[in-house]
Coordinates of C-alpha atoms in Angstrom, one line a residue:
T1230 CA 0.0 0.0 0.0
M1231 CA 3.0 2.3 0.2
T1232 CA 3.2 5.0 -2.5
E1233 CA 6.1 7.2 -1.4
G1234 CA 8.9 7.5 1.1
V1235 CA 11.1 10.1 2.7
V1236 CA 14.9 9.9 2.9
V1237 CA 15.7 10.9 6.5
A1238 CA 19.5 10.4 6.4
W1239 CA 22.3 9.4 4.1
H1240 CA 25.1 7.3 5.5
K1241 CA 27.3 7.5 2.4
K1242 CA 28.4 10.4 0.2
V1243 CA 29.2 10.7 -3.5
G1244 CA 32.6 9.2 -4.2
D1245 CA 32.5 6.7 -1.3
A1246 CA 33.4 3.1 -2.1
V1247 CA 30.5 0.8 -1.2
K1248 CA 30.2 -2.9 -0.9
V1249 CA 27.3 -5.4 -0.7
G1250 CA 25.5 -5.0 2.6
D1251 CA 26.5 -1.4 3.3
I1252 CA 23.6 0.9 4.5
L1253 CA 23.3 3.7 2.1
A1254 CA 20.4 5.6 3.7
E1255 CA 17.5 5.5 6.1
V1256 CA 14.0 5.9 4.7
E1257 CA 10.8 6.7 6.5
T1258 CA 7.8 4.6 5.6
D1259 CA 4.3 5.1 6.9
K1260 CA 5.1 3.1 10.1
A1261 CA 8.8 2.8 10.6
T1262 CA 12.2 4.0 9.5
M1263 CA 13.9 1.4 7.3
E1264 CA 17.5 0.9 6.2
L1265 CA 18.3 1.1 2.5
E1266 CA 20.9 -1.6 1.8
N1267 CA 23.4 -1.6 -1.1
Y1268 CA 23.4 -4.7 -3.3
V1269 CA 26.4 -4.2 -5.6
K1270 CA 30.0 -3.4 -5.1
G1271 CA 31.3 -0.1 -6.6
T1272 CA 31.4 3.6 -6.0
L1273 CA 28.5 5.9 -5.1
L1274 CA 28.4 8.1 -8.2
H1275 CA 25.3 10.1 -7.7
I1276 CA 22.8 11.1 -5.0
G1277 CA 19.6 12.5 -6.4
V1278 CA 17.6 13.0 -3.2
E1279 CA 18.1 15.5 -0.4
Q1280 CA 17.4 14.5 3.2
G1281 CA 13.7 15.2 4.1
Q1282 CA 12.4 14.8 0.5
A1283 CA 9.3 12.7 -0.2
V1284 CA 9.0 10.9 -3.5
P1285 CA 7.1 8.1 -5.1
I1286 CA 8.2 4.5 -5.2
D1287 CA 10.5 3.3 -8.1
A1288 CA 12.1 6.7 -8.3
L1289 CA 15.8 7.0 -9.0
I1290 CA 17.5 8.0 -5.8
A1291 CA 21.2 7.0 -6.3
I1292 CA 23.6 5.5 -8.7
V1293 CA 26.3 3.0 -7.8
G1294 CA 28.8 2.0 -10.5
K1295 CA 32.4 2.0 -11.6
E1296 CA 34.5 4.9 -10.4
G1297 CA 34.6 7.6 -13.1
E1298 CA 31.5 6.4 -15.0
D1299 CA 29.6 9.0 -16.9
V1300 CA 26.5 9.8 -14.7
A1301 CA 25.4 12.7 -16.8
A1302 CA 25.0 10.3 -19.8
L1303 CA 23.0 8.0 -17.7
L1304 CA 20.6 10.7 -16.5
K1305 CA 20.2 12.0 -20.0
A1306 CA 19.4 8.5 -21.2
G1307 CA 16.5 8.5 -18.9
A1308 CA 14.7 11.4 -20.6
P1309 CA 11.1 10.6 -21.5
A1310 CA 9.9 10.9 -25.0
G1311 CA 7.8 14.0 -25.8
S1312 CA 7.7 17.3 -24.1
P1313 CA 10.7 18.4 -22.1
D1314 CA 8.3 19.7 -19.4
S1315 CA 7.3 16.1 -18.5
S1316 CA 6.5 15.4 -14.9
L1317 CA 8.7 14.0 -12.1
D1318 CA 7.0 10.7 -12.3
Q1319 CA 7.5 10.4 -16.0
A1320 CA 11.2 11.2 -15.7
A1321 CA 11.6 8.6 -13.0
A1322 CA 9.6 5.9 -14.7
T1323 CA 11.7 6.1 -17.9
S1324 CA 15.1 6.2 -16.2
A1325 CA 17.7 4.0 -18.0
Q1326 CA 18.7 0.6 -16.8
P1327 CA 22.2 0.0 -18.2
T1328 CA 23.9 -3.3 -17.3
A1329 CA 27.2 -1.5 -16.4
T1330 CA 25.6 0.6 -13.7
A1331 CA 23.5 -0.5 -10.7
Q1332 CA 20.8 1.9 -9.7
A1333 CA 19.5 2.0 -6.2
T1334 CA 15.7 2.0 -6.6
A1335 CA 12.8 1.1 -4.3
T1336 CA 9.8 -1.0 -5.1
A1337 CA 6.5 -1.6 -3.4
T1338 CA 7.6 -5.2 -2.6
A1339 CA 11.1 -4.5 -1.6
Q1340 CA 12.4 -4.5 2.0
T1341 CA 13.7 -0.9 1.6
P1342 CA 11.0 1.7 0.6
A1343 CA 11.0 4.4 -2.0
T1344 CA 12.8 7.7 -2.1
A1345 CA 13.1 10.6 -4.6
T1346 CA 14.2 11.3 -8.1
A1347 CA 17.1 13.7 -8.4
E1348 CA 16.3 17.3 -9.1
A1349 CA 19.6 17.2 -10.8
S1350 CA 18.2 14.7 -13.3
L1351 CA 15.3 17.0 -14.0
E1352 CA 17.7 19.9 -14.6
A1353 CA 19.6 17.6 -17.1
L1354 CA 16.3 17.0 -18.9
A1355 CA 15.4 20.7 -19.0
P1356 CA 15.4 22.6 -22.4
T1357 CA 18.6 24.4 -23.5
D1358 CA 16.9 27.0 -25.8
P1359 CA 18.4 30.4 -24.7
Q1360 CA 15.2 32.1 -25.8
R1361 CA 13.3 30.3 -23.0
I1362 CA 13.4 30.9 -19.3
K1363 CA 15.8 28.5 -17.7
A1364 CA 13.8 26.4 -15.2
S1365 CA 13.5 22.8 -14.4
P1366 CA 10.2 21.0 -15.4
L1367 CA 9.3 20.6 -11.7
A1368 CA 9.8 24.3 -11.1
R1369 CA 7.6 25.2 -14.1
K1370 CA 4.9 22.9 -12.8
L1371 CA 5.0 24.4 -9.3
A1372 CA 5.0 27.9 -10.7
A1373 CA 2.0 27.2 -12.8
E1374 CA 0.1 25.7 -9.8
Q1375 CA 0.9 28.7 -7.6
G1376 CA 0.5 31.4 -10.2
L1377 CA 4.1 32.6 -10.0
D1378 CA 5.9 34.6 -12.6
L1379 CA 9.2 32.8 -13.4
R1380 CA 10.6 36.0 -14.9
R1381 CA 10.7 37.5 -11.4
I1382 CA 12.5 34.7 -9.7
Q1383 CA 16.3 34.5 -9.5
G1384 CA 17.5 30.9 -10.2
S1385 CA 20.1 29.2 -8.1
G1386 CA 20.8 26.2 -10.4
D1387 CA 23.4 25.8 -13.1
N1388 CA 23.7 28.8 -15.3
G1389 CA 20.9 30.5 -13.4
R1390 CA 18.4 27.8 -13.9
I1391 CA 15.3 28.1 -11.6
V1392 CA 14.8 24.9 -9.5
R1393 CA 12.3 23.9 -6.9
R1394 CA 14.1 25.4 -4.0
D1395 CA 13.9 28.8 -5.5
L1396 CA 10.1 28.6 -5.2
Q1397 CA 10.2 27.5 -1.6
G1398 CA 10.5 29.7 1.5
Q1399 CA 10.0 33.0 -0.3
A1400 CA 7.2 35.1 -1.5
A1401 CA 7.6 35.1 -5.3
A1402 CA 6.0 37.9 -7.3
K1403 CA 2.8 37.4 -9.1
A1404 CA 2.3 38.4 -12.8
P1405 CA 2.6 42.1 -13.4
A1406 CA -1.1 42.5 -14.4
A1407 CA -2.3 40.8 -11.3
A1408 CA 0.1 42.9 -9.1
E1409 CA -1.2 46.1 -10.6
A1410 CA -4.8 45.1 -10.0
M1411 CA -4.3 44.5 -6.3
A1412 CA -4.4 47.5 -4.0
T1413 CA -1.8 47.7 -1.2
P1414 CA -3.7 47.1 2.1
D1415 CA -3.3 49.5 5.1
L1416 CA -1.2 47.5 7.6
S1417 CA -0.7 50.3 10.1
A1418 CA -3.3 49.0 12.5
W1419 CA -1.8 45.5 12.4
L1420 CA 1.8 46.8 12.8
N1421 CA 0.7 48.9 15.9
R1422 CA -1.3 46.1 17.5
P1423 CA -0.5 45.4 21.2
A1424 CA 2.0 42.6 21.8
G1425 CA 0.6 39.1 22.0
Q1426 CA -2.6 39.8 20.1
G1427 CA -1.4 38.9 16.6
E1428 CA -2.6 35.8 14.8
S1429 CA 0.0 33.2 13.9
F1430 CA 0.3 29.6 12.8
T1431 CA 2.8 26.9 11.8
D1432 CA 2.2 24.5 9.0
Q1433 CA 3.6 21.1 9.7
P1434 CA 4.3 18.8 6.7
L1435 CA 2.5 15.5 6.8
S1436 CA 4.6 12.5 7.8
Q1437 CA 4.3 9.2 5.9
M1438 CA 2.6 7.7 9.0
R1439 CA 0.0 10.5 9.2
K1440 CA -0.8 10.3 5.5
T1441 CA -1.4 6.5 5.9
I1442 CA -3.5 7.0 9.0
A1443 CA -5.7 9.6 7.3
R1444 CA -6.2 7.4 4.2
R1445 CA -6.9 4.1 5.9
L1446 CA -9.2 5.5 8.6
T1447 CA -11.1 7.6 6.1
E1448 CA -11.7 4.5 4.0
S1449 CA -12.7 2.5 7.0
K1450 CA -15.2 5.1 8.3
N1451 CA -16.7 5.7 4.8
A1452 CA -16.9 2.1 3.8
A1453 CA -17.8 0.2 7.0
P1454 CA -21.2 1.0 8.6
H1455 CA -20.1 1.4 12.2
F1456 CA -22.2 0.8 15.2
Y1457 CA -21.2 0.9 18.9
L1458 CA -21.8 -1.3 22.0
T1459 CA -20.8 0.1 25.4
M1460 CA -20.5 -1.9 28.6
E1461 CA -19.3 -1.1 32.1
I1462 CA -17.3 -3.9 33.7
D1463 CA -16.7 -4.7 37.3
M1464 CA -12.8 -4.7 37.7
D1465 CA -12.5 -5.3 41.5
Q1466 CA -11.1 -8.8 41.1
A1467 CA -9.1 -8.0 38.1
V1468 CA -7.3 -5.2 39.9
E1469 CA -6.7 -7.5 42.9
A1470 CA -5.5 -10.3 40.7
R1471 CA -3.0 -8.0 39.0
Q1472 CA -1.6 -6.8 42.3
R1473 CA -1.0 -10.4 43.4
L1474 CA 0.5 -11.5 40.0
N1475 CA 2.9 -8.6 40.0
Q1476 CA 4.4 -9.7 43.4
N1477 CA 6.1 -12.6 41.7
A1478 CA 5.8 -12.0 37.9
P1479 CA 9.2 -11.5 36.0
V1480 CA 7.6 -8.6 34.1
K1481 CA 4.9 -6.2 35.4
I1482 CA 1.4 -7.1 34.1
S1483 CA -0.8 -4.2 33.2
I1484 CA -4.6 -3.9 33.1
N1485 CA -4.2 -3.7 29.3
D1486 CA -2.5 -7.1 29.3
L1487 CA -5.5 -8.6 31.2
V1488 CA -7.9 -7.0 28.7
I1489 CA -5.8 -8.5 25.8
K1490 CA -5.9 -12.0 27.3
A1491 CA -9.6 -11.8 28.1
A1492 CA -10.4 -10.5 24.6
A1493 CA -8.4 -13.3 23.0
M1494 CA -10.3 -15.9 25.1
A1495 CA -13.7 -14.3 24.3
L1496 CA -12.8 -14.3 20.6
R1497 CA -12.3 -18.0 20.8
Q1498 CA -15.8 -18.4 22.1
H1499 CA -17.3 -16.0 19.6
P1500 CA -15.5 -16.6 16.2
A1501 CA -18.0 -14.5 14.3
V1502 CA -16.3 -11.4 15.8
N1503 CA -12.9 -12.6 14.6
T1504 CA -13.8 -11.9 11.0
S1505 CA -13.1 -9.7 8.0
W1506 CA -15.2 -8.3 5.2
L1507 CA -13.7 -9.1 1.8
G1508 CA -16.3 -7.6 -0.5
D1509 CA -17.7 -10.7 -1.9
R1510 CA -17.3 -12.9 1.1
I1511 CA -16.7 -12.9 4.9
R1512 CA -13.6 -14.5 6.2
Q1513 CA -13.8 -16.1 9.6
N1514 CA -10.3 -16.4 11.0
D1515 CA -9.4 -19.5 13.0
H1516 CA -6.3 -17.8 14.4
I1517 CA -6.4 -14.9 16.8
H1518 CA -4.0 -12.1 16.1
I1519 CA -4.7 -9.0 18.3
G1520 CA -3.5 -5.6 17.2
V1521 CA -2.5 -3.3 20.1
A1522 CA -2.8 0.4 19.2
M1523 CA 0.2 2.4 20.4
A1524 CA 0.5 6.2 20.3
L1525 CA 3.6 8.0 19.0
P1526 CA 4.3 11.7 18.5
E1527 CA 4.0 11.1 14.7
G1528 CA 0.7 9.1 14.9
L1529 CA -0.5 5.6 15.7
V1530 CA 1.0 2.2 15.1
V1531 CA -0.7 -1.2 15.7
P1532 CA 1.8 -4.0 16.3
V1533 CA 0.2 -7.5 16.4
L1534 CA 0.3 -10.1 19.1
R1535 CA 0.0 -13.4 17.1
F1536 CA -1.9 -16.3 18.5
A1537 CA -2.8 -14.2 21.6
D1538 CA -5.2 -16.8 22.9
Q1539 CA -2.3 -19.2 23.3
K1540 CA -0.1 -16.8 25.2
N1541 CA 0.0 -16.4 29.0
L1542 CA -0.1 -13.1 30.7
V1543 CA 3.7 -12.9 31.1
Q1544 CA 4.2 -13.6 27.4
I1545 CA 1.6 -10.9 26.5
A1546 CA 3.2 -8.3 28.8
T1547 CA 6.7 -9.1 27.6
Q1548 CA 5.8 -8.8 23.9
T1549 CA 3.7 -5.7 24.3
K1550 CA 6.6 -3.9 26.1
E1551 CA 9.0 -5.1 23.4
Y1552 CA 6.7 -3.7 20.7
A1553 CA 6.3 -0.4 22.6
G1554 CA 10.1 0.0 22.7
K1555 CA 10.6 -0.8 19.0
A1556 CA 7.7 1.6 18.1
K1557 CA 9.3 4.5 19.9
E1558 CA 12.6 3.9 18.1
K1559 CA 10.9 3.3 14.8
K1560 CA 12.3 -0.2 14.6
L1561 CA 9.1 -2.1 13.9
Q1562 CA 9.3 -4.3 10.9
P1563 CA 6.4 -5.1 8.4
Q1564 CA 5.9 -8.6 10.0
D1565 CA 5.3 -6.8 13.4
W1566 CA 2.2 -4.9 12.2
E1567 CA 0.6 -7.2 9.6
G1568 CA -2.1 -9.8 10.0
N1569 CA -4.3 -8.4 12.8
T1570 CA -7.8 -10.0 13.1
F1571 CA -9.0 -7.8 16.0
T1572 CA -7.7 -4.6 17.5
I1573 CA -7.7 -3.0 21.0
S1574 CA -7.2 0.7 21.7
N1575 CA -6.7 1.7 25.3
L1576 CA -6.7 5.4 26.4
G1577 CA -7.3 4.6 30.1
M1578 CA -3.7 5.7 31.0
F1579 CA -4.7 9.2 29.9
G1580 CA -7.7 9.3 32.2
I1581 CA -10.2 8.8 29.4
E1582 CA -13.3 7.1 30.8
A1583 CA -15.0 6.1 27.5
F1584 CA -14.6 6.7 23.8
T1585 CA -15.3 5.1 20.4
A1586 CA -12.7 3.9 18.0
I1587 CA -12.6 3.6 14.2
I1588 CA -12.3 0.0 12.9
N1589 CA -8.8 -0.9 11.8
P1590 CA -9.1 -2.8 8.5
P1591 CA -9.3 -5.6 7.7
D1592 CA -10.8 -6.3 11.2
A1593 CA -14.6 -6.3 11.7
C1594 CA -14.3 -4.9 15.3
I1595 CA -12.2 -2.8 17.5
L1596 CA -12.4 -2.5 21.3
A1597 CA -12.0 0.9 22.9
V1598 CA -10.9 0.6 26.6
G1599 CA -11.3 3.4 29.1
A1600 CA -9.7 4.0 32.5
V1601 CA -10.3 1.9 35.6
R1602 CA -11.9 4.3 38.1
E1603 CA -13.3 4.2 41.6
C1604 CA -17.0 4.9 41.7
P1605 CA -20.0 4.3 44.0
V1606 CA -21.7 0.9 43.5
V1607 CA -24.5 -1.0 45.1
R1608 CA -23.8 -4.5 46.4
N1609 CA -26.6 -6.4 48.1
G1610 CA -28.5 -3.2 48.7
Q1611 CA -25.5 -1.5 50.2
L1612 CA -23.6 1.5 48.8
S1613 CA -19.9 0.9 48.5
V1614 CA -16.8 1.9 46.4
G1615 CA -15.9 -0.3 43.5
Q1616 CA -13.6 -0.3 40.5
R1617 CA -15.3 0.1 37.1
M1618 CA -14.0 0.2 33.5
T1619 CA -16.0 1.2 30.4
V1620 CA -15.4 -0.5 27.1
T1621 CA -16.9 0.2 23.7
L1622 CA -17.0 -2.3 20.8
S1623 CA -17.1 -0.7 17.4
C1624 CA -18.5 -3.2 14.9
D1625 CA -18.8 -3.4 11.1
H1626 CA -22.5 -4.1 10.6
R1627 CA -21.8 -5.8 7.3
V1628 CA -20.2 -8.6 9.3
V1629 CA -21.2 -8.4 13.0
D1630 CA -24.8 -7.9 14.3
G1631 CA -25.7 -6.3 17.5
A1632 CA -26.5 -9.6 19.4
T1633 CA -23.2 -11.1 18.3
G1634 CA -21.2 -8.1 19.5
A1635 CA -23.2 -8.0 22.8
A1636 CA -22.5 -11.7 23.4
F1637 CA -18.8 -11.1 22.9
L1638 CA -18.8 -8.2 25.4
Q1639 CA -20.7 -10.4 27.9
S1640 CA -18.0 -13.0 27.8
L1641 CA -15.2 -10.4 28.0
S1642 CA -16.9 -9.0 31.1
L1643 CA -17.3 -12.4 32.8
M1644 CA -13.6 -13.1 32.3
L1645 CA -12.4 -9.8 33.7
R1646 CA -14.8 -10.0 36.7
D1647 CA -13.3 -13.4 37.4
P1648 CA -9.7 -13.5 36.0
V1649 CA -9.3 -17.2 37.2
S1650 CA -11.7 -18.2 34.4
M1651 CA -9.1 -17.1 31.8
L1652 CA -6.8 -19.9 33.1
L1653 CA -9.4 -22.6 32.3

């Protein structure tokens, strides 16, 4: 599903000798930062991507070959047929593949994701007619989109050529006719405003992770008819059991670990919830792989606990903590986040009592878990203090009906109210 990547760091520079297995760069995907490995012995002849650039997959990002090889000829050989103002994707898609030179490219199925086509290659493809304004095809495209007049922009490329960076970070002049038509506004009131009363904002570029979150959850919300089931669960015995277990457990067990174990056991009893909508059929999964949503500054990742129903609490706690550490360091690998059949999202540690979650495809359901809180309860006609936790099950109505989801929550509640039942 990946469409583009971002080069976050280069570990080699042009002219460096490289061998098989050397790490050339680090590339940010939608969920992790991956290492771009070199597969041929030679010299790094060309780097076409600056750190921080995002580009589509299969784009030319670097050239490794024999020392002294003609890189300019290779880049020119990649020129697309037709107009010299062809797009970046066209230039990348028609890049040459000579046998004498190994090109470092990324594909949708490769272990290392995509990075950018060199702006230098676009400059090499630009027209040389002296009667025309010297500008790269990408700069021309951006100028047209933004309504900028290239004649008023000073180029910083070769021989004064205008490149993309010349259009960034500065206010380029509009066409003369448009400039004359606009009256200069009176800014005196704004300039003399009291300190601290001015409006301001900061635009943050979208990370690969945030782009993927936006796309996938929008698709889920629009495609899957969500409905929600909420239940309050008595957690007195679960809290007590956790305290006793942590006296001797090799790793601290959390309330979330208990919820994961209980959900896995409940899914075994209610396989209709452990399903996926596949368009023309419903897939009922025999295995139980639970995705655990984890928050990061950049967004959300969902590593997967495989065969969660077969794991004990210590194994669940250990693997969850391991995934949390890898997620913070962006070291999760594709096999760590693929294959979920059910997802749990817990915001209880932030004091959130209840919320609803958007289904994580291809799952049919996601469980939103709130905080365990003390509240007044009535037992045998007497008012006392108890521990309660609110959970909400978001269901895809194409797959799961209300009664099915309610039965699942009932089993989940019974197991958490009596944790010993999870050991049976």
